[in-house]
Short mmCIF file of C-alpha atoms and ligand atoms in Angstrom, two decimals:
data_model
loop_
_atom_site.label_atom_id
_atom_site.label_comp_id
_atom_site.label_asym_id
_atom_site.label_seq_id
_atom_site.Cartn_x
_atom_site.Cartn_y
_atom_site.Cartn_z
CA UNK A 1 -9.33 -2.83 20.46
CA UNK A 2 -7.27 -5.98 20.99
CA UNK A 3 -8.79 -9.38 20.35
CA UNK A 4 -7.38 -12.92 20.51
CA UNK A 5 -7.47 -15.43 17.66
CA UNK A 6 -10.74 -17.03 18.79
CA UNK A 7 -12.58 -13.69 18.95
CA UNK A 8 -11.01 -12.58 15.67
CA UNK A 9 -12.33 -15.76 14.03
CA UNK A 10 -15.85 -15.29 15.43
CA UNK A 11 -15.94 -11.65 14.34
CA UNK A 12 -14.82 -12.46 10.78
CA UNK A 13 -17.33 -15.30 10.41
CA UNK A 14 -20.01 -12.88 11.72
CA UNK A 15 -19.36 -10.40 8.92
CA UNK A 16 -17.23 -7.96 10.92
CA UNK A 17 -13.82 -6.56 10.00
CA UNK A 18 -10.69 -7.43 11.99
CA UNK A 19 -7.22 -5.92 11.56
CA UNK A 20 -4.60 -8.62 11.12
CA UNK A 21 -0.80 -8.49 11.41
CA UNK A 22 1.34 -9.58 8.47
CA UNK A 23 5.07 -9.39 7.78
CA UNK A 24 4.49 -6.42 5.42
CA UNK A 25 1.83 -4.13 6.95
CA UNK A 26 -1.36 -4.64 8.99
CA UNK A 27 -4.38 -5.60 6.89
CA UNK A 28 -8.08 -4.82 7.45
CA UNK A 29 -9.64 -8.24 7.00
CA UNK A 30 -13.10 -9.40 6.02
CA UNK A 31 -14.25 -12.98 5.32
CA UNK A 32 -14.55 -13.52 1.55
CA UNK A 33 -17.78 -15.46 1.97
CA UNK A 34 -19.48 -12.60 3.84
CA UNK A 35 -20.70 -9.81 1.52
CA UNK A 36 -21.32 -7.76 4.66
CA UNK A 37 -17.71 -8.17 5.82
CA UNK A 38 -16.41 -7.16 2.39
CA UNK A 39 -18.64 -4.06 2.30
CA UNK A 40 -17.39 -3.08 5.76
CA UNK A 41 -13.78 -3.09 4.53
CA UNK A 42 -14.57 -0.43 1.94
CA UNK A 43 -16.72 1.59 4.34
CA UNK A 44 -14.21 1.49 7.21
CA UNK A 45 -11.31 2.49 4.96
CA UNK A 46 -13.39 4.96 2.93
CA UNK A 47 -11.97 3.13 -0.06
CA UNK A 48 -13.46 3.44 -3.57
CA UNK A 49 -14.93 0.24 -5.01
CA UNK A 50 -12.69 0.31 -8.11
CA UNK A 51 -9.67 -0.76 -6.07
CA UNK A 52 -9.52 -4.59 -5.82
CA UNK A 53 -8.64 -6.44 -2.61
CA UNK A 54 -6.04 -9.14 -1.97
CA UNK A 55 -7.31 -12.47 -0.59
CA UNK A 56 -5.16 -13.97 2.18
CA UNK A 57 -4.89 -17.72 2.62
CA UNK A 58 -2.68 -20.09 4.63
CA UNK A 59 -1.93 -22.72 1.98
CA UNK A 60 -1.36 -23.21 -1.75
CA UNK A 61 -4.33 -25.63 -1.75
CA UNK A 62 -6.64 -22.81 -0.68
CA UNK A 63 -5.09 -20.47 -3.28
CA UNK A 64 -5.90 -22.98 -6.02
CA UNK A 65 -9.55 -23.00 -4.97
CA UNK A 66 -9.70 -19.24 -5.55
CA UNK A 67 -8.36 -19.49 -9.08
CA UNK A 68 -9.72 -21.04 -12.28
CA UNK A 69 -6.26 -21.14 -13.86
CA UNK A 70 -3.35 -21.88 -11.56
CA UNK A 71 -0.29 -22.17 -13.82
CA UNK A 72 3.12 -23.72 -13.29
CA UNK A 73 4.52 -20.20 -12.87
CA UNK A 74 2.06 -19.54 -10.02
CA UNK A 75 2.96 -22.86 -8.43
CA UNK A 76 6.74 -22.29 -8.59
CA UNK A 77 6.55 -18.74 -7.24
CA UNK A 78 4.11 -19.73 -4.48
CA UNK A 79 6.23 -22.72 -3.41
CA UNK A 80 9.33 -20.57 -3.24
CA UNK A 81 7.98 -17.31 -1.78
CA UNK A 82 5.05 -18.30 0.47
CA UNK A 83 4.43 -17.66 3.22
CA UNK A 84 5.92 -14.30 2.30
CA UNK A 85 5.58 -10.84 0.73
CA UNK A 86 4.39 -11.81 -2.76
CA UNK A 87 0.84 -11.36 -4.09
CA UNK A 88 0.04 -13.46 -7.14
CA UNK A 89 -2.64 -12.36 -9.58
CA UNK A 90 -4.52 -15.29 -11.09
CA UNK A 91 -7.70 -15.83 -13.09
CA UNK A 92 -10.50 -15.83 -10.51
CA UNK A 93 -12.80 -18.69 -9.64
CA UNK A 94 -16.43 -17.90 -10.43
CA UNK A 95 -17.61 -17.97 -6.78
CA UNK A 96 -15.50 -14.96 -5.77
CA UNK A 97 -17.61 -11.87 -5.09
CA UNK A 98 -16.97 -9.23 -7.76
CA UNK A 99 -16.73 -6.57 -5.01
CA UNK A 100 -13.46 -8.24 -3.99
CA UNK A 101 -12.01 -8.04 -7.49
CA UNK A 102 -13.67 -4.76 -8.53
CA UNK A 103 -15.29 -6.60 -11.38
CA UNK A 104 -11.99 -7.89 -12.84
CA UNK A 105 -11.73 -11.51 -13.96
CA UNK A 106 -8.55 -11.91 -11.89
CA UNK A 107 -7.89 -12.07 -8.15
CA UNK A 108 -4.87 -11.17 -6.01
CA UNK A 109 -3.84 -13.96 -3.62
CA UNK A 110 -1.25 -13.91 -0.85
CA UNK A 111 -0.07 -16.18 1.95
CA UNK A 112 1.33 -13.82 4.63
CA UNK A 113 4.23 -14.82 6.82
CA UNK A 114 2.98 -14.14 10.33
CA UNK A 115 2.32 -16.95 12.83
CA UNK A 116 -0.83 -15.43 14.40
CA UNK A 117 -2.43 -14.65 11.06
CA UNK A 118 -1.51 -18.03 9.58
CA UNK A 119 -3.19 -19.66 12.58
CA UNK A 120 -6.29 -17.44 12.16
CA UNK A 121 -6.44 -18.14 8.42
CA UNK A 122 -6.29 -21.89 9.07
CA UNK A 123 -9.58 -21.53 10.99
CA UNK A 124 -11.42 -19.60 8.25
CA UNK A 125 -12.82 -21.39 5.19
CA UNK A 126 -12.07 -19.75 1.83
CA UNK A 127 -9.90 -16.81 2.80
CA UNK A 128 -9.73 -13.30 4.20
CA UNK A 129 -9.71 -10.24 1.93
CA UNK A 130 -7.49 -7.53 3.37
CA UNK A 131 -6.19 -4.21 2.09
CA UNK A 132 -3.75 -2.29 4.27
CA UNK A 133 -5.48 -1.15 7.49
CA UNK A 134 -5.40 2.61 6.89
CA UNK A 135 -7.82 5.20 5.58
CA UNK A 136 -7.71 5.29 1.78
CA UNK A 137 -4.62 7.04 0.37
CA UNK A 138 -2.93 7.30 3.77
CA UNK A 139 0.22 5.78 5.25
CA UNK A 140 0.02 2.01 5.83
CA UNK A 141 0.20 0.80 9.46
CA UNK A 142 3.13 -1.31 10.64
CA UNK A 143 2.23 -1.51 14.34
CA UNK A 144 -0.84 -2.26 16.47
CA UNK A 145 -0.82 1.37 17.73
CA UNK A 146 -1.00 2.74 14.18
CA UNK A 147 -4.21 0.82 13.46
CA UNK A 148 -5.67 1.75 16.84
CA UNK A 149 -5.06 5.46 16.13
CA UNK A 150 -6.17 5.31 12.47
CA UNK A 151 -9.63 4.00 13.37
CA UNK A 152 -9.85 5.65 16.80
CA UNK A 153 -10.10 2.39 18.68
CA UNK A 154 -13.20 1.26 16.78
CA UNK A 155 -11.70 -1.72 14.99
CA UNK A 156 -10.90 -5.16 16.43
CA UNK A 157 -7.17 -5.84 16.10
CA UNK A 158 -5.10 -9.00 16.41
CA UNK A 159 -1.86 -7.59 17.88
CA UNK A 160 1.14 -9.24 16.22
CA UNK A 161 3.78 -6.65 17.10
CA UNK A 162 5.75 -4.55 14.60
CA UNK A 163 5.90 -5.71 10.97
CA UNK A 164 9.22 -7.19 9.80
CA UNK A 165 9.22 -6.03 6.17
CA UNK A 166 7.34 -2.75 6.63
CA UNK A 167 6.12 -2.11 3.07
CA UNK A 168 3.43 -3.88 1.06
CA UNK A 169 3.98 -7.09 -0.89
CA UNK A 170 5.24 -7.32 -4.45
CA UNK A 171 2.19 -7.75 -6.71
CA UNK A 172 2.87 -9.92 -9.77
CA UNK A 173 0.72 -11.40 -12.52
CA UNK A 174 1.20 -13.20 -15.82
CA UNK A 175 0.55 -11.51 -19.16
CA UNK A 176 1.23 -13.22 -22.50
CA UNK A 177 3.68 -15.66 -20.94
CA UNK A 178 5.60 -12.91 -19.11
CA UNK A 179 5.59 -12.15 -15.41
CA UNK A 180 4.61 -8.54 -14.80
CA UNK A 181 5.24 -6.72 -11.52
CA UNK A 182 2.42 -4.25 -10.88
CA UNK A 183 3.68 -3.09 -7.50
CA UNK A 184 7.37 -3.39 -6.49
CA UNK A 185 8.15 -4.88 -3.08
CA UNK A 186 10.61 -7.09 -1.24
CA UNK A 187 10.73 -9.56 -4.16
CA UNK A 188 12.45 -7.81 -7.07
CA UNK A 189 12.18 -8.77 -10.75
CA UNK A 190 15.69 -10.18 -10.49
CA UNK A 191 14.76 -12.35 -7.50
CA UNK A 192 11.59 -13.73 -9.15
CA UNK A 193 13.47 -14.34 -12.36
CA UNK A 194 16.11 -16.38 -10.54
CA UNK A 195 13.47 -18.48 -8.76
CA UNK A 196 11.85 -19.31 -12.12
CA UNK A 197 15.16 -20.02 -13.84
CA UNK A 198 16.20 -22.39 -11.08
CA UNK A 199 13.13 -24.45 -12.02
CA UNK A 200 14.03 -24.24 -15.73
CA UNK A 201 11.29 -21.74 -16.48
CA UNK A 202 12.81 -19.10 -18.72
CA UNK A 203 10.14 -16.49 -18.32
CA UNK A 204 10.88 -12.75 -18.55
CA UNK A 205 10.02 -10.81 -15.40
CA UNK A 206 9.30 -7.14 -16.08
CA UNK A 207 8.03 -4.12 -14.19
CA UNK A 208 4.73 -2.87 -15.61
CA UNK A 209 5.25 0.60 -17.05
CA UNK A 210 1.77 2.02 -16.79
CA UNK A 211 -0.46 1.64 -13.76
CA UNK A 212 -2.56 -1.19 -15.24
CA UNK A 213 -3.29 -2.43 -11.74
CA UNK A 214 -6.32 -0.53 -10.55
CA UNK A 215 -5.70 1.27 -7.33
CA UNK A 216 -2.14 2.14 -8.28
CA UNK A 217 -2.96 5.81 -8.07
CA UNK A 218 -0.47 8.63 -8.27
CA UNK A 219 -0.98 9.75 -4.68
CA UNK A 220 -0.98 7.14 -1.99
CA UNK A 221 0.65 6.36 1.37
CA UNK A 222 0.48 10.06 2.25
CA UNK A 223 1.39 11.31 5.71
CA UNK A 224 -0.68 14.14 7.24
CA UNK A 225 2.14 16.68 6.86
CA UNK A 226 3.79 17.55 3.51
CA UNK A 227 6.64 15.31 2.39
CA UNK A 228 9.15 16.95 0.04
CA UNK A 229 11.85 15.00 -1.78
CA UNK A 230 15.07 17.03 -1.85
CA UNK A 231 18.49 16.54 -3.47
CA UNK A 232 21.41 15.17 -1.46
CA UNK A 233 23.03 18.55 -0.97
CA UNK A 234 19.79 20.38 -0.17
CA UNK A 235 19.47 22.40 3.06
CA UNK A 236 16.46 24.05 4.72
CA UNK A 237 18.14 27.46 4.44
CA UNK A 238 18.30 27.26 0.65
CA UNK A 239 15.06 25.33 0.07
CA UNK A 240 12.72 27.04 2.56
CA UNK A 241 11.83 29.86 0.15
CA UNK A 242 11.00 27.76 -2.93
CA UNK A 243 9.09 25.15 -0.86
CA UNK A 244 6.96 27.71 0.98
CA UNK A 245 6.22 29.43 -2.31
CA UNK A 246 5.13 26.22 -4.03
CA UNK A 247 3.05 24.96 -1.11
CA UNK A 248 1.72 28.46 -0.31
CA UNK A 249 2.33 27.95 3.38
CA UNK A 250 4.95 28.78 6.05
CA UNK A 251 6.70 26.02 7.98
CA UNK A 252 8.52 26.29 11.29
CA UNK A 253 9.61 22.77 12.19
CA UNK A 254 11.18 20.80 9.32
CA UNK A 255 12.38 17.22 9.79
CA UNK A 256 15.39 16.22 7.71
CA UNK A 257 14.96 12.56 6.78
CA UNK A 258 18.02 10.57 5.75
CA UNK A 259 17.49 6.90 4.90
CA UNK A 260 19.69 4.28 6.58
CA UNK A 261 22.09 2.57 4.16
CA UNK A 262 20.41 -0.81 4.26
CA UNK A 263 17.18 -1.05 2.18
CA UNK A 264 15.73 -3.75 4.47
CA UNK A 265 16.08 -1.50 7.51
CA UNK A 266 14.79 1.48 5.54
CA UNK A 267 11.64 -0.34 4.42
CA UNK A 268 10.98 -1.71 7.91
CA UNK A 269 11.05 1.82 9.35
CA UNK A 270 9.57 3.70 6.38
CA UNK A 271 5.94 4.17 7.43
CA UNK A 272 6.79 4.28 11.13
CA UNK A 273 9.13 7.22 10.40
CA UNK A 274 6.53 9.04 8.28
CA UNK A 275 4.10 8.86 11.18
CA UNK A 276 6.60 9.71 13.90
CA UNK A 277 7.73 13.03 12.39
CA UNK A 278 4.19 14.30 12.71
CA UNK A 279 3.86 12.90 16.24
CA UNK A 280 7.08 14.71 17.21
CA UNK A 281 5.57 18.02 16.16
CA UNK A 282 7.33 18.54 12.82
CA UNK A 283 5.21 20.32 10.22
CA UNK A 284 7.10 19.24 7.08
CA UNK A 285 9.30 16.28 6.09
CA UNK A 286 12.36 16.80 3.88
CA UNK A 287 13.25 13.41 2.48
CA UNK A 288 16.79 13.37 1.11
CA UNK A 289 17.25 11.38 -2.09
CA UNK A 290 20.07 8.90 -1.53
CA UNK A 291 22.70 7.70 -4.02
CA UNK A 292 21.19 4.24 -4.28
CA UNK A 293 17.71 5.31 -5.27
CA UNK A 294 17.94 3.90 -8.79
CA UNK A 295 19.17 0.43 -7.80
CA UNK A 296 16.65 -2.41 -7.84
CA UNK A 297 16.91 -3.06 -4.11
CA UNK A 298 15.58 0.46 -3.48
CA UNK A 299 12.86 0.38 -6.14
CA UNK A 300 9.96 -0.43 -3.79
CA UNK A 301 11.04 2.20 -1.26
CA UNK A 302 11.25 4.97 -3.84
CA UNK A 303 7.98 3.84 -5.40
CA UNK A 304 6.28 4.47 -2.04
CA UNK A 305 8.10 7.77 -1.41
CA UNK A 306 7.23 9.03 -4.89
CA UNK A 307 3.54 8.41 -4.18
CA UNK A 308 3.68 9.73 -0.62
CA UNK A 309 5.38 12.99 -1.58
CA UNK A 310 3.64 16.33 -1.88
CA UNK A 311 6.30 17.74 -4.21
CA UNK A 312 9.77 16.79 -5.41
CA UNK A 313 12.65 19.20 -5.89
CA UNK A 314 14.74 16.68 -7.83
O1 TXA B 1 1.40 -6.53 1.75
C1 TXA B 1 0.28 -6.40 1.30
O2 TXA B 1 -0.01 -6.71 0.12
C2 TXA B 1 -0.81 -5.82 2.22
C3 TXA B 1 -1.05 -6.82 3.36
C4 TXA B 1 -2.20 -6.42 4.25
O3 TXA B 1 -1.23 -8.11 2.84
N1 TXA B 1 -2.02 -5.54 1.50
C5 TXA B 1 -2.14 -4.51 0.64
O4 TXA B 1 -3.41 -4.36 0.08
O5 TXA B 1 -1.22 -3.76 0.37
P1 TXA B 1 -3.86 -3.07 -0.71
O6 TXA B 1 -5.31 -3.25 -0.99
O7 TXA B 1 -3.46 -1.85 0.01
O8 TXA B 1 -3.11 -3.17 -2.07
C6 TXA B 1 -3.46 -4.19 -2.99
C7 TXA B 1 -3.10 -3.82 -4.39
C8 TXA B 1 -4.15 -2.94 -5.02
O9 TXA B 1 -3.77 -1.60 -5.01
C9 TXA B 1 -4.26 -3.45 -6.44
O10 TXA B 1 -3.58 -2.56 -7.29
C10 TXA B 1 -3.53 -4.78 -6.46
O11 TXA B 1 -3.08 -5.04 -5.17
N2 TXA B 1 -4.47 -5.80 -6.90
C11 TXA B 1 -5.37 -6.49 -6.17
N3 TXA B 1 -6.07 -7.33 -6.96
C12 TXA B 1 -5.61 -7.16 -8.21
C13 TXA B 1 -5.94 -7.72 -9.48
N4 TXA B 1 -6.89 -8.63 -9.62
N5 TXA B 1 -5.24 -7.29 -10.56
C14 TXA B 1 -4.28 -6.36 -10.44
N6 TXA B 1 -3.92 -5.81 -9.26
C15 TXA B 1 -4.58 -6.18 -8.18
MG1 MG B 2 -2.93 0.10 0.74
#
């Protein structure tokens, strides 16, 4: 149900959860100083406790209070990318509840770029922990209506309209003097590297190979109908047999999904599209691999599709 900023603030400070709009996806927020609010995030999402949460703040000053070791690299990236789709992992301050960090000694911090949420965050001391506002493992919500449907109208929502970016933030941390990207997003390794170089910080920026970030599970973002990645020249006529055999099921209404050429438009529509095929009555999604899939600008999109897929025929 819709709430305004004042009611959202009261609910958070009372230990309730509130869904908040960001430029990436909607988050399911709980006040970091309310153990009850934090518990409710996990319960509402049906999320396992080993998956740490990101804390949202509205200023670098607040971010520094959450961390016991805020480095020059953190400062430069925060100044350049915030408010925006970058989550920075930093050593945690001792007062942060270990439920938020899943017992890790680090914490994910992000300043989202959405006017309503920035206003709300300015009214909340400490910060607001928020994972994406979907049931665990499912497609992230990019519109008010998605959150409303996901939790059957039982969650308070600050309606901020459709999300601009459409996929989750880049998650980056520092390991042995190198910046490591644990989850690809709008900010690529190349983009972060340039920001650091411009400030005379010659720090390598690399994608983490193994899923060291907890919660980076193999299956994630999954729609309720099967999603199959198919080659560019694939057709339903030729693929129907092998797909039905592998999935041990018959399908009657396939949706052929071609990505737009522009990665920004593709990411903005990505989760919306995944949901709408099902709404339109399709019973399987055939996602066509495009030529660009290996380029860095498409990395985050294909990372999500790889995890959302049921099978791949590539
Ligand atoms: O764009 C976003 O980041 C959205 C919006 C709501 O801000 N939030 C989001 O949260 O995607 P969530 O919980 O779905 O994903 C957060 C990911 C986790 O899967 C985890 O891998 C990583 O961030 N993470 C959080 N804290 C971490 C930590 N201390 N160390 C390593 N990774 C961490
Ligand atoms: Mg999520």
